[in-house]
Amino acid sequence: MLQNELFNNVIQDLNAGYWELYVDPDREIWSEKFYTNIGFQRVEVEENIDYFLSHLIHKEDIDLFRDNFLNYRKNSIDFKQHIKILTKDGSYKLFRCATNQELPVNIKSEVLLIFFIEIKLEPEQDISKDNFYYKETAQMTATGSWYVDFHNRKSYWDFETRRILEYPDDYIPSLKDSASYYTEDCRQQAADLFFNCAMAGTPFNTEIKMVTANGRIFWVKAIGKPVYNESKEIIGIRGVFQDIDEVKSKELRLERSLEIIASQNSRLFNFAHIVSHNLRSHTSNLSLLVQLIEDVENPDEKIGLINEIKEISSSLNTTIEHLNEIVAIHTNKDQEKKIVKFQDALNIVTNGIGQMISLSNTQIITDFTRLNEISYIPAYLESILLNLITNAIKYKHPDRDPIIAIKAYEEEGSNYLKVSDNGRGIDMKLFKDKIFGMYKTFHYNKDAVGIGLFLTKNQIESLDGSISVESEVDKGTTFLIEF
Amino acid sequence: MSQIGLACIIDDDNMYVNLVKRIVEAKKLCKNLMIFQNGMEALEYFEALLNNLEKKCIPEIIFLDLNMPIMDGWEFLENFTKIENKLGKTITLYIVSSSINPVDIERAKQSNTVKDYLIKPVTIHDLESIFLNPAS
C-alpha cells in the first residue's frame, strides 16, 4: 500500500494504473485504476506476470515487456515503453508503461512500481489529423505562414505561402530577395515594419501589396510578431499573411464609386442652388411687379407696367436655356467619343466667329505637333475652344491686339490643352474661387454673362477631366485643360 | 414722421432695381435713391465720401444684394464695416437677396452691421414699413 498521500494524489491526477512489485514471494499487486482502465474485474483475471504475458498483453509487445520487467525486478533497471493491453470488450488499448524513475514526478516510492498510463489517441493519427485541418484552413482562407530566423539568417515558408506567391514547392526563400516579394511602392512600408519588429519588437498588422513569382500584384493582410529566446532577445519574426485581393479590390472600387457619387452629389446640390437662386430672382421680380400693377390706379401706367412682364419673361427664358445647357452636359456625356483633330475643331470655331476675330485683329497661334488629336465628344471640344477664344477676345487688353496661343501635348500619359492670351488678366487674389462659377463676371463689359466658363468646366469634368487657370492682371490669362 | 432723405440700393438686377424705384417714387418713400450695380461701385463711392464728408450724401438706408459680379455683397459688407463708423451717421443696412441658403441667413445674423435679412420677393408693405420706420 502506498502511504505517501502526496504521491497518491499525483497518481490519481495522472489517471494511471500501476503495479506494486513485492519480493519473497515475487508477486505484483495491480491497482484499482489498472483494472478500471482495462475493464476487467479482479476475479476475472489472475493477478500475476505469467497470466498477463499469456493472456492480456498484445503479442507484439510480449518480448520487450518481459525483458524490461525482469530486468527491472532483478536489476532495478528502469524502463519505459508503449504497450497494448487487452480490454474487456476484446480490443486493445494503448498505454505508456514506465517505472517510477521515469515518471515526470519528483516523488519516490519505497516499493518498485510500474505505471500504465493510457494514451487516448494514437499519436500518429492525431498529428496527421491536425496537419490536415491546418492545411485545409490555410488553403480555404488563403493564409500563408512564414518565419524569419535571425540567427541562421534564413527564412522559412509553408506550402501555402509558396502557393499564394506562385513559387515552386522546392523554392528556398532568401532574405536577400525579400524586398522583391513586395511591390515597389510598398517596399519602404515593408522595410519599416520588419525593421521595427526586429529592433523594437513592434508587432504589425497591415495591408500591403505583394508580387508573385509571375509578377501578379495582389493585396494581402500581413500580420507579424517578434519571436524571443529565453534571454528575451528577438531571434526572429513569425507571421502569417492572407490573400485579400478580392476584398481589397472591392473596397477600392467602392471607395472610388463613393468619390464619384460625392462629387456628383455636390454638383447636384450646387445645381439645385443655382436653379433656386436664378429662378427666384425672376419670380420675385414678377411678384413685385404684380403688386405694383395692383397698386397703381392710372390705367396708362398699368399698361406700361404690363409691358415689363415681357422683359421678365424673356430673361426667365434665358435663364432656363442656361440651366438646360447644364443639364444637357450631364445627359450628353454618354455620347460617343470620336477621334477629333484639334485643327479641325478649331477651324469650325474660327469660321463661326470669323467676324469677331477679324474685327478685333486677333492672332491665333497653334501648336498641335506634339499631340494633334484626341478621343473626345467633338461638340464639347468645339464648345471649350469657342468659350476660351471668345473670352480672350472679349477681355482683350485695351492697349494691344489679342494674341491667343493654343497648344496640345502629352505628358506622363495625360493629354493637355493650353490656351494662353495676352489680355487684361484676372485678379486671382479676388476671383480665384469664382472664375468657374455661374453668373460670375469680373469685368465691366456689358455683354459679360458669366455662363461660358461654368459650362466649359462642367463639360470637362463630366468627361473626368479638369481645368485650371493662371492669370496676372495686365499680362494675360492661361487656361490648362487635362483631358 | 420725417421722410427719408437718401436711400441706397446695391443690386445688379436691373428689373428689380427699376421696380423698387417705381414703388419708392409712387409712394414717396424717400427723396433720393442711389443705385449701384455691384459692391465695388458702392464701396468706391463710400471710400470717396471719407475724404469729403457731406452728410446729405450719406444714405440712411442701404439695401444690399448678395450675389453680384465683381464684388459681391459679403465682400462689400466686410469693407463697409471697417469704414462705417467714420461716416458719422447712423446707416441702417438690410440684406435683400433671393438666396434662401441658411448659411447666408446665419452669416447675416452674425454681423452687427446688418439690421435684417429680407428674402426676395420683397413686398410693397415691407418697403413701406422700412422706409417709414427705419430704425425699428
Coordinates of C-alpha atoms in Angstrom, one line a residue:
Chain A
M1 CA 0.0 0.0 0.0
L2 CA 1.2 3.5 -0.7
Q3 CA 1.3 5.6 2.4
N4 CA 2.5 8.8 0.8
E5 CA -0.6 10.8 0.3
L6 CA 1.1 13.3 -2.0
F7 CA 2.2 10.5 -4.2
N8 CA -1.3 9.1 -4.2
N9 CA -2.8 12.4 -5.3
V10 CA -0.2 12.7 -8.1
I11 CA -1.1 9.3 -9.3
Q12 CA -4.8 10.0 -9.3
D13 CA -4.2 13.1 -11.3
L14 CA -2.2 11.1 -13.8
N15 CA -5.2 8.9 -14.3
A16 CA -2.8 5.9 -14.3
G17 CA -3.0 2.4 -13.1
Y18 CA 0.1 0.8 -11.6
W19 CA 1.6 -2.4 -10.3
E20 CA 3.4 -2.7 -6.9
L21 CA 6.2 -5.2 -7.1
Y22 CA 6.9 -7.2 -4.0
V23 CA 9.5 -9.9 -3.4
D24 CA 9.6 -13.1 -1.4
P25 CA 7.5 -14.4 -2.8
D26 CA 7.5 -12.5 -6.0
R27 CA 4.2 -11.0 -6.7
E28 CA 2.5 -8.0 -8.2
I29 CA -0.4 -6.1 -6.9
W30 CA -2.5 -4.4 -9.6
S31 CA -4.1 -1.1 -8.6
E32 CA -7.8 -0.4 -8.8
K33 CA -7.3 2.0 -11.7
F34 CA -5.4 -0.6 -13.6
Y35 CA -8.4 -2.8 -13.6
T36 CA -10.8 0.1 -14.4
N37 CA -8.6 1.1 -17.4
I38 CA -8.8 -2.4 -19.0
G39 CA -12.4 -3.0 -17.8
F40 CA -11.9 -6.4 -16.1
Q41 CA -12.9 -7.3 -12.5
R42 CA -10.3 -8.7 -10.1
V43 CA -12.0 -12.1 -10.2
E44 CA -12.0 -12.4 -14.0
V45 CA -8.2 -12.4 -14.3
E46 CA -5.2 -13.8 -12.5
E47 CA -3.1 -11.1 -10.9
N48 CA 0.4 -12.3 -12.0
I49 CA 3.0 -11.7 -14.6
D50 CA 2.6 -15.0 -16.3
Y51 CA -1.1 -14.6 -16.8
F52 CA -0.5 -11.0 -18.0
L53 CA 2.1 -12.2 -20.6
S54 CA 0.0 -15.1 -21.8
H55 CA -3.5 -13.5 -21.8
L56 CA -3.6 -9.7 -21.6
I57 CA -0.6 -8.2 -23.4
H58 CA -0.6 -7.8 -27.2
K59 CA 1.7 -10.5 -28.6
E60 CA 3.8 -7.8 -30.4
D61 CA 4.8 -6.4 -27.1
I62 CA 5.4 -9.6 -25.1
D63 CA 9.1 -10.0 -25.7
L64 CA 10.1 -6.4 -25.0
F65 CA 7.9 -6.1 -22.0
R66 CA 9.1 -9.4 -20.4
D67 CA 12.7 -8.4 -20.8
N68 CA 12.1 -5.0 -19.4
F69 CA 10.0 -6.4 -16.5
L70 CA 12.6 -8.9 -15.5
N71 CA 15.5 -6.5 -15.7
Y72 CA 13.6 -4.1 -13.6
R73 CA 12.7 -6.7 -11.0
K74 CA 16.1 -8.3 -10.8
N75 CA 18.5 -5.5 -11.6
S76 CA 16.4 -2.4 -10.9
I77 CA 16.9 -1.1 -14.4
D78 CA 14.2 1.5 -15.2
F79 CA 12.4 1.3 -18.5
K80 CA 9.6 2.9 -20.5
Q81 CA 7.8 1.5 -23.4
H82 CA 4.4 1.6 -25.3
I83 CA 2.3 -1.4 -24.6
K84 CA -1.1 -2.6 -25.9
I85 CA -3.3 -4.4 -23.3
L86 CA -6.5 -6.4 -24.0
T87 CA -9.6 -4.9 -22.6
K88 CA -12.9 -6.5 -21.6
D89 CA -14.6 -5.6 -24.9
G90 CA -11.9 -7.5 -26.8
S91 CA -10.0 -4.6 -28.2
Y92 CA -6.5 -3.5 -27.3
K93 CA -5.8 -0.2 -25.6
L94 CA -2.5 1.7 -25.9
F95 CA -0.6 2.5 -22.7
R96 CA 2.6 4.3 -21.9
C97 CA 4.3 2.0 -19.5
A98 CA 7.0 3.4 -17.2
T99 CA 8.8 2.7 -13.9
N100 CA 8.6 5.2 -11.2
Q101 CA 12.1 6.6 -12.0
E102 CA 10.8 7.5 -15.4
L103 CA 7.8 9.4 -14.2
P104 CA 7.9 13.1 -14.5
V105 CA 7.4 13.4 -10.8
N106 CA 9.9 14.1 -8.1
I107 CA 8.5 11.8 -5.5
K108 CA 9.9 8.4 -4.9
S109 CA 8.2 5.4 -3.5
E110 CA 9.6 2.6 -1.2
V111 CA 8.5 -0.2 -3.5
L112 CA 9.1 -0.8 -7.1
L113 CA 6.3 0.5 -9.3
I114 CA 5.3 0.1 -12.9
F115 CA 2.8 2.6 -14.2
F116 CA 0.4 2.1 -17.1
I117 CA -0.8 5.4 -18.4
E118 CA -3.5 5.3 -21.0
I119 CA -2.9 7.1 -24.3
K120 CA -6.3 8.2 -25.5
L121 CA -5.5 8.7 -29.2
E122 CA -2.8 7.1 -31.2
P123 CA -0.2 9.8 -31.6
E124 CA 0.5 9.4 -35.3
Q125 CA -3.2 9.6 -36.2
D126 CA -3.5 12.7 -34.1
I127 CA -0.8 14.7 -35.7
S128 CA -1.9 13.8 -39.3
K129 CA -5.4 15.0 -38.4
D130 CA -4.1 18.3 -37.1
N131 CA -1.9 18.7 -40.1
F132 CA -4.9 18.0 -42.3
Y133 CA -7.0 20.7 -40.6
Y134 CA -4.2 23.1 -40.7
K135 CA -3.7 22.6 -44.4
E136 CA -7.4 22.9 -45.0
T137 CA -7.6 26.1 -43.0
A138 CA -4.6 27.6 -44.7
Q139 CA -5.9 26.8 -48.2
M140 CA -9.5 27.8 -47.6
T141 CA -8.5 31.2 -46.1
A142 CA -5.5 31.6 -48.4
T143 CA -3.3 32.2 -45.4
G144 CA 0.4 31.6 -45.7
S145 CA 2.8 31.3 -42.7
W146 CA 6.4 32.2 -42.6
Y147 CA 9.3 32.6 -40.2
V148 CA 12.5 34.6 -40.4
D149 CA 15.3 33.2 -38.3
F150 CA 17.8 36.0 -37.5
H151 CA 20.3 33.6 -36.0
N152 CA 20.7 31.4 -39.1
R153 CA 19.8 34.2 -41.4
K154 CA 17.2 32.2 -43.1
S155 CA 13.5 32.4 -43.8
Y156 CA 11.0 29.6 -44.0
W157 CA 7.7 29.4 -45.9
D158 CA 4.9 26.9 -45.6
F159 CA 3.3 25.3 -48.6
E160 CA 0.5 27.8 -48.7
T161 CA 2.9 30.8 -48.8
R162 CA 4.6 29.2 -51.8
R163 CA 1.3 28.5 -53.5
I164 CA 0.0 32.1 -52.9
L165 CA 3.2 33.6 -54.1
E166 CA 3.3 31.2 -57.1
Y167 CA 6.7 29.8 -56.3
P168 CA 7.6 26.1 -56.8
D169 CA 7.4 23.8 -53.8
D170 CA 11.2 23.4 -53.6
Y171 CA 11.8 27.2 -53.7
I172 CA 14.0 28.4 -50.9
P173 CA 13.1 31.9 -49.8
S174 CA 16.0 34.2 -49.3
L175 CA 16.4 37.2 -47.0
K176 CA 18.3 39.0 -49.8
D177 CA 15.3 38.8 -52.1
S178 CA 12.8 39.8 -49.5
A179 CA 12.2 43.2 -51.0
S180 CA 11.2 41.7 -54.3
Y181 CA 8.2 40.0 -52.7
Y182 CA 6.6 43.4 -52.3
T183 CA 5.5 45.9 -55.0
E184 CA 7.9 48.8 -55.5
D185 CA 5.6 51.4 -53.8
C186 CA 5.2 49.1 -50.8
R187 CA 8.8 48.2 -50.2
Q188 CA 9.5 51.1 -47.9
Q189 CA 6.4 50.2 -45.8
A190 CA 7.5 46.5 -45.6
A191 CA 11.1 47.5 -44.6
D192 CA 9.8 49.8 -41.9
L193 CA 7.5 47.1 -40.5
F194 CA 10.2 44.5 -40.4
F195 CA 12.8 46.8 -39.0
N196 CA 10.5 48.0 -36.2
C197 CA 9.5 44.4 -35.4
A198 CA 13.1 43.2 -35.4
M199 CA 14.6 46.1 -33.5
A200 CA 11.8 47.3 -31.2
G201 CA 9.6 44.2 -31.1
T202 CA 6.7 46.1 -32.5
P203 CA 4.2 43.6 -33.9
F204 CA 2.4 44.6 -37.2
N205 CA -1.0 44.0 -38.7
T206 CA -1.4 45.8 -42.0
E207 CA -2.5 45.7 -45.6
I208 CA 0.2 45.7 -48.2
K209 CA 0.7 44.8 -51.9
M210 CA 2.8 41.8 -52.8
V211 CA 4.1 40.4 -56.1
T212 CA 4.1 36.7 -57.1
A213 CA 6.9 34.9 -58.9
N214 CA 4.9 35.5 -62.1
G215 CA 4.7 39.2 -61.4
R216 CA 1.0 39.3 -60.4
I217 CA 0.3 42.1 -57.9
F218 CA -2.2 41.5 -55.2
W219 CA -3.3 42.8 -51.8
V220 CA -2.5 40.8 -48.6
K221 CA -3.2 41.3 -44.9
A222 CA 0.2 40.8 -43.2
I223 CA 0.5 40.1 -39.6
G224 CA 3.8 39.6 -37.9
K225 CA 5.2 39.4 -34.4
P226 CA 8.7 39.0 -32.9
V227 CA 10.0 35.7 -31.5
Y228 CA 12.0 35.9 -28.3
N229 CA 14.6 33.4 -26.8
E230 CA 14.9 32.7 -23.1
S231 CA 17.0 35.8 -22.5
K232 CA 14.3 38.0 -24.1
E233 CA 16.3 38.7 -27.2
I234 CA 14.4 38.9 -30.5
I235 CA 15.7 36.0 -32.6
G236 CA 13.2 36.1 -35.4
I237 CA 9.8 37.2 -36.8
R238 CA 6.9 34.9 -37.2
G239 CA 3.9 35.8 -39.2
V240 CA 1.0 35.0 -41.5
F241 CA -0.3 36.7 -44.5
Q242 CA -3.7 36.4 -46.2
D243 CA -4.6 37.0 -49.8
I244 CA -7.3 39.7 -49.5
D245 CA -7.0 40.9 -53.1
E246 CA -10.7 40.3 -54.0
V247 CA -11.9 42.1 -50.9
K248 CA -9.4 44.9 -51.2
S249 CA -10.2 45.5 -54.8
K250 CA -13.9 45.7 -54.0
E251 CA -13.1 48.1 -51.2
L252 CA -11.1 50.3 -53.5
R253 CA -13.8 50.2 -56.2
L254 CA -16.3 51.1 -53.6
E255 CA -14.1 54.0 -52.4
R256 CA -13.9 55.2 -56.0
S257 CA -17.6 55.0 -56.5
L258 CA -18.1 56.9 -53.3
E259 CA -15.9 59.7 -54.5
I260 CA -17.7 59.9 -57.8
I261 CA -21.1 59.9 -56.0
A262 CA -19.9 62.5 -53.6
S263 CA -18.7 64.8 -56.3
Q264 CA -21.9 64.3 -58.3
N265 CA -23.9 64.9 -55.3
S266 CA -22.1 68.2 -54.6
R267 CA -22.6 69.2 -58.2
L268 CA -26.3 68.4 -57.9
F269 CA -26.5 70.3 -54.7
N270 CA -24.8 73.3 -56.4
F271 CA -27.1 72.9 -59.3
A272 CA -30.1 73.0 -57.1
H273 CA -28.9 76.2 -55.5
I274 CA -28.3 77.7 -58.9
V275 CA -31.7 76.7 -60.1
S276 CA -33.3 78.0 -56.9
H277 CA -31.4 81.3 -56.9
N278 CA -31.7 82.1 -60.6
L279 CA -35.4 81.3 -60.8
R280 CA -36.2 83.1 -57.6
S281 CA -34.8 86.3 -58.8
H282 CA -37.2 86.3 -61.7
T283 CA -40.2 85.1 -59.8
S284 CA -39.6 87.7 -57.1
N285 CA -39.5 90.4 -59.7
L286 CA -42.7 89.1 -61.2
S287 CA -44.3 89.2 -57.8
L288 CA -43.1 92.7 -57.1
L289 CA -44.4 93.8 -60.5
V290 CA -47.8 92.3 -59.9
Q291 CA -48.0 94.1 -56.5
L292 CA -47.2 97.4 -58.3
I293 CA -49.7 96.8 -61.0
E294 CA -52.4 96.2 -58.4
D295 CA -51.3 99.3 -56.5
V296 CA -51.4 101.9 -59.3
E297 CA -54.6 103.4 -60.3
N298 CA -53.7 105.1 -63.6
P299 CA -54.6 102.8 -66.4
D300 CA -51.8 104.1 -68.7
E301 CA -49.3 103.4 -66.0
K302 CA -50.8 99.9 -65.5
I303 CA -50.3 99.1 -69.2
G304 CA -46.7 100.4 -69.1
L305 CA -46.1 98.0 -66.2
I306 CA -47.6 95.1 -68.0
N307 CA -45.0 95.6 -70.7
E308 CA -42.4 94.9 -68.2
I309 CA -43.7 91.4 -67.9
K310 CA -42.3 90.8 -71.4
E311 CA -38.8 91.6 -70.1
I312 CA -39.1 89.4 -67.1
S313 CA -40.4 86.6 -69.3
S314 CA -37.5 86.9 -71.7
S315 CA -34.8 86.9 -69.0
L316 CA -36.6 83.9 -67.4
N317 CA -36.3 82.1 -70.7
T318 CA -32.7 82.9 -71.0
T319 CA -32.1 81.5 -67.5
I320 CA -33.9 78.3 -68.3
E321 CA -31.9 77.9 -71.5
H322 CA -28.8 78.2 -69.5
L323 CA -30.0 75.6 -67.0
N324 CA -31.0 73.3 -69.9
E325 CA -27.5 73.6 -71.2
I326 CA -26.0 72.4 -67.9
V327 CA -28.5 69.5 -67.7
A328 CA -27.6 68.6 -71.3
I329 CA -24.0 68.3 -70.4
H330 CA -24.7 65.5 -67.9
T331 CA -27.1 63.7 -70.2
N332 CA -24.8 64.1 -73.2
K333 CA -21.7 62.8 -71.6
D334 CA -22.5 59.3 -72.8
Q335 CA -22.4 60.5 -76.3
E336 CA -19.9 58.7 -78.4
K337 CA -16.4 59.9 -78.3
K338 CA -14.6 60.3 -81.6
I339 CA -11.1 60.9 -82.7
V340 CA -11.1 64.7 -83.2
K341 CA -8.2 66.6 -84.7
F342 CA -7.6 69.8 -82.8
Q343 CA -7.1 71.7 -86.0
D344 CA -10.5 70.6 -87.4
A345 CA -12.3 71.6 -84.2
L346 CA -10.5 75.0 -84.2
N347 CA -11.4 75.6 -87.8
I348 CA -15.1 75.1 -87.1
V349 CA -14.9 77.6 -84.2
T350 CA -12.9 80.2 -86.1
N351 CA -15.2 80.0 -89.1
G352 CA -18.2 80.6 -86.8
I353 CA -16.7 83.7 -85.2
G354 CA -14.6 84.9 -88.2
Q355 CA -16.1 88.4 -88.0
M356 CA -15.3 88.8 -84.3
I357 CA -11.7 87.6 -84.9
S358 CA -11.0 89.9 -87.8
L359 CA -12.7 92.9 -86.3
S360 CA -10.5 92.6 -83.2
N361 CA -7.4 91.8 -85.2
T362 CA -6.9 88.6 -83.2
Q363 CA -4.0 86.4 -84.0
I364 CA -4.2 82.7 -83.2
I365 CA -1.0 80.7 -82.9
T366 CA -1.4 77.0 -82.8
D367 CA 1.0 74.1 -82.0
F368 CA -0.5 70.7 -82.4
T369 CA 2.7 69.0 -83.4
R370 CA 3.1 67.1 -80.1
L371 CA -0.5 66.0 -80.0
N372 CA -2.8 66.5 -82.9
E373 CA -5.9 64.6 -82.0
I374 CA -7.8 63.1 -79.0
S375 CA -10.7 60.9 -78.4
Y376 CA -13.4 63.3 -77.2
I377 CA -17.0 64.4 -77.8
P378 CA -16.4 66.8 -80.8
A379 CA -19.1 69.2 -79.8
Y380 CA -17.5 69.7 -76.4
L381 CA -14.1 70.3 -77.8
E382 CA -15.6 72.9 -80.1
S383 CA -17.5 74.5 -77.2
I384 CA -14.4 74.6 -75.0
L385 CA -12.4 76.2 -77.7
L386 CA -15.2 78.7 -78.5
N387 CA -15.6 79.8 -74.9
L388 CA -11.9 80.2 -74.3
I389 CA -11.3 82.1 -77.5
T390 CA -14.3 84.4 -77.2
N391 CA -13.3 85.1 -73.6
A392 CA -9.8 86.0 -74.7
I393 CA -11.2 88.4 -77.3
K394 CA -13.9 89.9 -75.1
Y395 CA -11.4 90.6 -72.3
K396 CA -8.5 91.8 -74.5
H397 CA -6.1 94.3 -73.2
P398 CA -7.2 97.8 -74.2
D399 CA -3.7 98.7 -75.4
R400 CA -3.0 95.7 -77.7
D401 CA -4.5 93.3 -80.2
P402 CA -5.3 89.9 -78.8
I403 CA -2.8 87.1 -79.4
I404 CA -4.0 83.6 -78.4
A405 CA -1.6 80.7 -78.2
I406 CA -3.2 77.2 -78.4
K407 CA -1.0 74.2 -77.7
A408 CA -1.8 70.5 -77.2
Y409 CA 0.6 68.0 -75.8
E410 CA 1.0 64.7 -73.9
E411 CA 2.9 64.5 -70.7
E412 CA 3.2 61.5 -68.3
G413 CA 0.4 59.7 -70.0
S414 CA -2.1 62.6 -69.8
N415 CA -3.3 64.8 -72.6
Y416 CA -3.3 68.6 -72.2
L417 CA -4.6 71.6 -74.0
K418 CA -3.2 75.0 -73.1
V419 CA -4.8 78.3 -74.2
S420 CA -3.0 81.5 -73.3
D421 CA -3.9 85.0 -74.1
N422 CA -2.3 88.5 -73.7
G423 CA -5.5 90.0 -72.4
R424 CA -6.1 92.2 -69.4
G425 CA -6.0 89.2 -67.0
I426 CA -8.0 88.4 -63.9
D427 CA -7.1 89.4 -60.4
M428 CA -6.5 85.9 -59.0
K429 CA -6.5 87.2 -55.4
L430 CA -10.0 88.4 -55.7
F431 CA -11.5 85.9 -58.1
K432 CA -9.6 82.7 -57.9
D433 CA -12.6 80.8 -56.4
K434 CA -15.2 82.4 -58.6
I435 CA -13.8 82.1 -62.1
F436 CA -15.7 79.0 -63.0
G437 CA -18.8 79.9 -61.0
M438 CA -22.1 80.6 -62.7
Y439 CA -23.1 84.2 -63.4
K440 CA -19.7 85.4 -62.1
T441 CA -18.2 88.2 -64.2
F442 CA -15.1 90.1 -63.3
H443 CA -15.1 92.8 -65.8
Y444 CA -17.3 95.8 -66.6
N445 CA -18.1 94.5 -70.0
K446 CA -21.8 94.9 -70.8
D447 CA -22.0 91.5 -72.6
A448 CA -20.4 89.6 -69.8
V449 CA -22.9 86.8 -69.0
G450 CA -20.9 84.6 -66.7
I451 CA -22.0 81.3 -68.1
G452 CA -19.2 80.3 -70.5
L453 CA -16.5 79.1 -68.1
F454 CA -19.1 77.5 -65.9
L455 CA -20.3 75.4 -68.9
T456 CA -16.7 74.7 -70.0
K457 CA -15.8 73.4 -66.6
N458 CA -18.9 71.2 -66.4
Q459 CA -18.2 69.8 -69.9
I460 CA -14.6 68.9 -69.0
E461 CA -15.5 67.4 -65.6
S462 CA -18.3 65.3 -67.0
L463 CA -15.7 63.5 -69.0
D464 CA -13.4 63.2 -66.0
G465 CA -11.0 65.9 -67.0
S466 CA -10.0 69.1 -65.1
I467 CA -9.4 72.7 -65.9
S468 CA -7.2 75.2 -64.1
V469 CA -6.3 78.8 -64.7
E470 CA -3.4 81.1 -64.1
S471 CA -3.6 84.8 -64.7
E472 CA -1.9 88.1 -64.0
V473 CA -3.5 91.5 -64.4
D474 CA -2.4 93.3 -67.5
K475 CA -0.3 90.3 -68.6
G476 CA -2.8 87.7 -69.7
T477 CA -4.5 84.5 -68.8
T478 CA -3.7 80.8 -69.3
F479 CA -6.2 78.0 -69.1
L480 CA -4.8 74.5 -68.8
I481 CA -7.1 71.5 -69.5
E482 CA -6.2 68.0 -68.6
F483 CA -8.4 65.6 -70.6
Chain B
M1 CA -42.8 111.4 -39.2
S2 CA -40.0 112.7 -41.4
Q3 CA -39.4 111.3 -44.9
I4 CA -36.1 109.5 -45.5
G5 CA -33.7 111.8 -47.4
L6 CA -31.4 109.3 -49.2
A7 CA -31.6 105.5 -49.6
C8 CA -29.1 103.3 -51.5
I9 CA -29.7 100.1 -53.4
I10 CA -26.7 97.8 -54.3
D11 CA -28.0 95.2 -56.7
D12 CA -27.1 94.0 -60.2
D13 CA -30.7 93.0 -61.1
N14 CA -31.9 96.0 -63.2
M15 CA -35.5 94.8 -63.3
Y16 CA -35.6 94.6 -59.5
V17 CA -34.0 98.0 -59.1
N18 CA -36.4 99.6 -61.5
L19 CA -39.4 98.1 -59.7
V20 CA -38.3 99.3 -56.3
K21 CA -37.5 102.7 -57.8
R22 CA -41.1 103.0 -59.1
I23 CA -42.6 101.9 -55.8
V24 CA -40.4 104.4 -53.9
E25 CA -41.5 107.2 -56.3
A26 CA -45.1 106.2 -56.3
K27 CA -45.3 106.0 -52.5
K28 CA -43.0 108.9 -52.0
L29 CA -40.9 106.8 -49.6
C30 CA -37.8 108.9 -49.9
K31 CA -36.5 112.0 -51.6
N32 CA -33.5 110.5 -53.4
L33 CA -32.4 107.0 -54.4
M34 CA -28.9 105.9 -55.2
I35 CA -28.2 102.8 -57.3
F36 CA -25.0 100.8 -57.5
Q37 CA -24.6 97.8 -59.8
N38 CA -22.2 95.9 -57.6
G39 CA -20.3 96.1 -54.3
M40 CA -17.2 97.6 -55.9
E41 CA -19.1 100.7 -57.3
A42 CA -20.8 101.3 -53.9
L43 CA -17.5 100.8 -52.0
E44 CA -15.7 103.3 -54.2
Y45 CA -18.5 105.8 -53.5
F46 CA -18.3 105.4 -49.7
E47 CA -14.5 105.5 -49.7
A48 CA -14.6 108.7 -51.7
L49 CA -17.0 110.1 -49.2
L50 CA -14.5 109.7 -46.4
N51 CA -12.3 112.4 -47.9
N52 CA -15.2 114.8 -48.4
L53 CA -17.8 114.1 -45.8
E54 CA -21.1 115.6 -46.7
K55 CA -23.9 114.4 -44.5
K56 CA -26.6 114.7 -47.2
C57 CA -24.6 112.4 -49.5
I58 CA -24.7 109.6 -46.9
P59 CA -27.7 107.3 -47.2
E60 CA -29.8 106.5 -44.2
I61 CA -30.8 103.1 -45.6
I62 CA -28.8 100.6 -47.7
F63 CA -30.4 97.6 -49.4
L64 CA -27.6 95.2 -50.2
D65 CA -27.8 92.2 -52.6
L66 CA -25.5 89.2 -52.1
N67 CA -24.9 87.7 -55.5
M68 CA -23.3 90.3 -57.7
P69 CA -20.4 90.3 -60.2
I70 CA -17.1 92.0 -59.5
M71 CA -17.7 92.4 -55.8
D72 CA -20.4 90.5 -54.0
G73 CA -22.5 91.6 -51.0
W74 CA -20.3 89.8 -48.4
E75 CA -17.1 91.5 -49.6
F76 CA -18.8 94.9 -49.7
L77 CA -20.1 94.3 -46.2
E78 CA -16.7 93.3 -44.9
N79 CA -15.1 96.5 -46.3
F80 CA -18.1 98.7 -45.3
T81 CA -18.0 97.5 -41.7
K82 CA -14.4 98.9 -41.5
I83 CA -15.4 102.4 -42.6
E84 CA -19.0 102.6 -41.2
N85 CA -18.0 104.4 -38.0
K86 CA -16.0 107.1 -39.8
L87 CA -19.1 108.2 -41.7
G88 CA -20.5 109.8 -38.6
K89 CA -24.2 109.0 -39.4
T90 CA -26.4 106.0 -38.5
I91 CA -26.9 103.9 -41.6
T92 CA -29.4 101.0 -41.4
L93 CA -28.3 98.2 -43.7
Y94 CA -30.7 95.4 -45.0
I95 CA -29.6 92.4 -47.0
V96 CA -32.1 91.8 -49.7
S97 CA -31.3 88.5 -51.5
S98 CA -33.0 85.7 -53.3
S99 CA -30.8 83.3 -51.5
I100 CA -32.7 81.1 -49.1
N101 CA -29.5 79.3 -48.1
P102 CA -29.5 79.0 -44.3
V103 CA -25.7 79.6 -44.3
D104 CA -26.2 83.0 -45.8
I105 CA -29.0 83.9 -43.3
E106 CA -27.0 82.8 -40.3
R107 CA -24.0 84.7 -41.6
A108 CA -26.0 87.9 -41.9
K109 CA -27.3 87.5 -38.3
Q110 CA -23.7 87.3 -37.1
S111 CA -23.0 90.7 -38.5
N112 CA -23.7 93.8 -36.3
T113 CA -23.9 96.0 -39.3
V114 CA -26.8 94.0 -40.8
K115 CA -30.2 95.1 -39.5
D116 CA -32.2 92.4 -41.1
Y117 CA -32.2 89.8 -43.9
L118 CA -35.0 90.1 -46.4
I119 CA -35.7 87.3 -48.8
K120 CA -36.8 88.4 -52.3
P121 CA -39.5 89.0 -53.3
V122 CA -40.0 91.9 -51.0
T123 CA -43.5 93.3 -50.8
I124 CA -44.6 96.9 -51.1
H125 CA -45.7 96.7 -47.5
D126 CA -42.2 95.6 -46.4
L127 CA -40.7 98.6 -48.2
E128 CA -43.2 101.0 -46.7
S129 CA -42.6 99.9 -43.1
I130 CA -38.9 100.0 -43.5
F131 CA -38.9 103.5 -45.1
L132 CA -41.4 104.9 -42.6
N133 CA -39.6 103.4 -39.6
P134 CA -36.1 102.6 -40.5
A135 CA -34.6 102.2 -37.0
S136 CA -37.3 100.0 -35.6

